[in-house]
């Protein structure tokens, strides 16, 4: 996990904009997006679904990625993950 | 208990298929293998000439005061969720041969998203000791 200050200064390697899609859309978009970046890259998922932050955290734990945390934005969440496998 | 998620789909309305597809896609994204056995009205829904049509809602939706799907029944993207599950993970869809016989449906008339026809023992072997969810 990263602190809010760390997340605020972080520049992701890829942004996955899943705003407007409902569960499980953002999770599926995240998984798809993850395969397009090399190991060690950070991706940022944008989602308006309130379940996404929990889903991405659970998915990261299950699959072995590093879940960094969430920043609330204007009407959506910015969820940060590092690809580890 | 094994990591495999096994779904038995009986109902063929868009809402129930969407609930099933959501579980399947979520499990596939979580890298859990998924087996799906389609029977009866779910099997009928997977016919090539029906799968893209408006499959309606289950009985619950007829109760007065029930909320309706905001974009209409046709907007329920259950097939897209199943397709995503296949694209992202390991999912096998089996057509129940017993239901095929009962309803007079042959395998060639089913959408290609259905992988194989199977009897119940084949499905149960694939399911192993994983959970089985009936929808």
mmCIF file of N, CA, C and O in Angstrom, chain A residues 13-16 29-39 41 43 83 85:
data_model
loop_
_atom_site.group_PDB
_atom_site.id
_atom_site.type_symbol
_atom_site.label_atom_id
_atom_site.label_comp_id
_atom_site.label_asym_id
_atom_site.label_seq_id
_atom_site.Cartn_x
_atom_site.Cartn_y
_atom_site.Cartn_z
ATOM 1 N N UNK A 13 1.864 4.012 -15.563
ATOM 2 C CA UNK A 13 2.322 3.693 -16.916
ATOM 3 C C UNK A 13 1.141 3.561 -17.870
ATOM 4 O O UNK A 13 1.282 3.722 -19.075
ATOM 5 N N UNK A 14 -0.012 3.223 -17.287
ATOM 6 C CA UNK A 14 -1.199 3.059 -18.146
ATOM 7 C C UNK A 14 -2.444 3.417 -17.347
ATOM 8 O O UNK A 14 -2.544 3.055 -16.164
ATOM 9 N N UNK A 15 -3.360 4.105 -17.986
ATOM 10 C CA UNK A 15 -4.651 4.396 -17.357
ATOM 11 C C UNK A 15 -5.734 3.573 -18.055
ATOM 12 O O UNK A 15 -5.805 3.549 -19.289
ATOM 13 N N UNK A 16 -6.512 2.874 -17.252
ATOM 14 C CA UNK A 16 -7.642 2.111 -17.784
ATOM 15 C C UNK A 16 -8.909 2.859 -17.363
ATOM 16 O O UNK A 16 -9.243 2.909 -16.176
ATOM 17 N N UNK A 29 -11.761 -4.998 -17.284
ATOM 18 C CA UNK A 29 -10.941 -4.022 -18.018
ATOM 19 C C UNK A 29 -9.545 -3.942 -17.408
ATOM 20 O O UNK A 29 -8.542 -3.808 -18.108
ATOM 21 N N UNK A 30 -9.490 -4.020 -16.065
ATOM 22 C CA UNK A 30 -8.198 -3.972 -15.374
ATOM 23 C C UNK A 30 -7.349 -5.178 -15.756
ATOM 24 O O UNK A 30 -6.161 -5.056 -16.054
ATOM 25 N N UNK A 31 -7.991 -6.330 -15.769
ATOM 26 C CA UNK A 31 -7.246 -7.551 -16.099
ATOM 27 C C UNK A 31 -6.727 -7.491 -17.539
ATOM 28 O O UNK A 31 -5.597 -7.864 -17.812
ATOM 29 N N UNK A 32 -7.586 -6.986 -18.423
ATOM 30 C CA UNK A 32 -7.191 -6.855 -19.823
ATOM 31 C C UNK A 32 -6.034 -5.852 -19.972
ATOM 32 O O UNK A 32 -5.040 -6.116 -20.637
ATOM 33 N N UNK A 33 -6.175 -4.724 -19.278
ATOM 34 C CA UNK A 33 -5.157 -3.670 -19.352
ATOM 35 C C UNK A 33 -3.825 -4.139 -18.799
ATOM 36 O O UNK A 33 -2.752 -3.763 -19.292
ATOM 37 N N UNK A 34 -3.881 -4.973 -17.775
ATOM 38 C CA UNK A 34 -2.669 -5.435 -17.120
ATOM 39 C C UNK A 34 -1.785 -6.223 -18.069
ATOM 40 O O UNK A 34 -0.557 -6.191 -17.965
ATOM 41 N N UNK A 35 -2.411 -6.928 -19.004
ATOM 42 C CA UNK A 35 -1.627 -7.769 -19.915
ATOM 43 C C UNK A 35 -0.902 -6.932 -20.975
ATOM 44 O O UNK A 35 -0.073 -7.456 -21.706
ATOM 45 N N UNK A 36 -1.196 -5.649 -21.038
ATOM 46 C CA UNK A 36 -0.587 -4.814 -22.085
ATOM 47 C C UNK A 36 0.647 -4.060 -21.585
ATOM 48 O O UNK A 36 1.267 -3.334 -22.337
ATOM 49 N N UNK A 37 0.965 -4.227 -20.277
ATOM 50 C CA UNK A 37 2.137 -3.506 -19.734
ATOM 51 C C UNK A 37 3.151 -4.525 -19.201
ATOM 52 O O UNK A 37 2.780 -5.621 -18.780
ATOM 53 N N UNK A 38 4.441 -4.166 -19.191
ATOM 54 C CA UNK A 38 5.441 -5.106 -18.661
ATOM 55 C C UNK A 38 5.357 -5.257 -17.143
ATOM 56 O O UNK A 38 4.764 -4.399 -16.472
ATOM 57 N N UNK A 39 5.940 -6.330 -16.632
ATOM 58 C CA UNK A 39 6.000 -6.542 -15.181
ATOM 59 C C UNK A 39 6.644 -5.326 -14.522
ATOM 60 O O UNK A 39 7.576 -4.744 -15.059
ATOM 61 N N UNK A 41 5.175 -2.523 -14.011
ATOM 62 C CA UNK A 41 4.478 -1.280 -14.403
ATOM 63 C C UNK A 41 3.307 -1.019 -13.466
ATOM 64 O O UNK A 41 2.718 -1.938 -12.906
ATOM 65 N N UNK A 43 -0.508 0.387 -13.145
ATOM 66 C CA UNK A 43 -1.701 0.810 -13.883
ATOM 67 C C UNK A 43 -2.678 1.486 -12.921
ATOM 68 O O UNK A 43 -2.666 1.242 -11.715
ATOM 69 N N UNK A 83 1.843 -4.320 -11.633
ATOM 70 C CA UNK A 83 1.822 -5.675 -12.203
ATOM 71 C C UNK A 83 3.023 -6.465 -11.680
ATOM 72 O O UNK A 83 4.170 -6.038 -11.818
ATOM 73 N N UNK A 85 2.957 -10.169 -12.006
ATOM 74 C CA UNK A 85 3.065 -11.473 -12.680
ATOM 75 C C UNK A 85 2.303 -11.475 -14.015
ATOM 76 O O UNK A 85 1.574 -10.555 -14.309
#
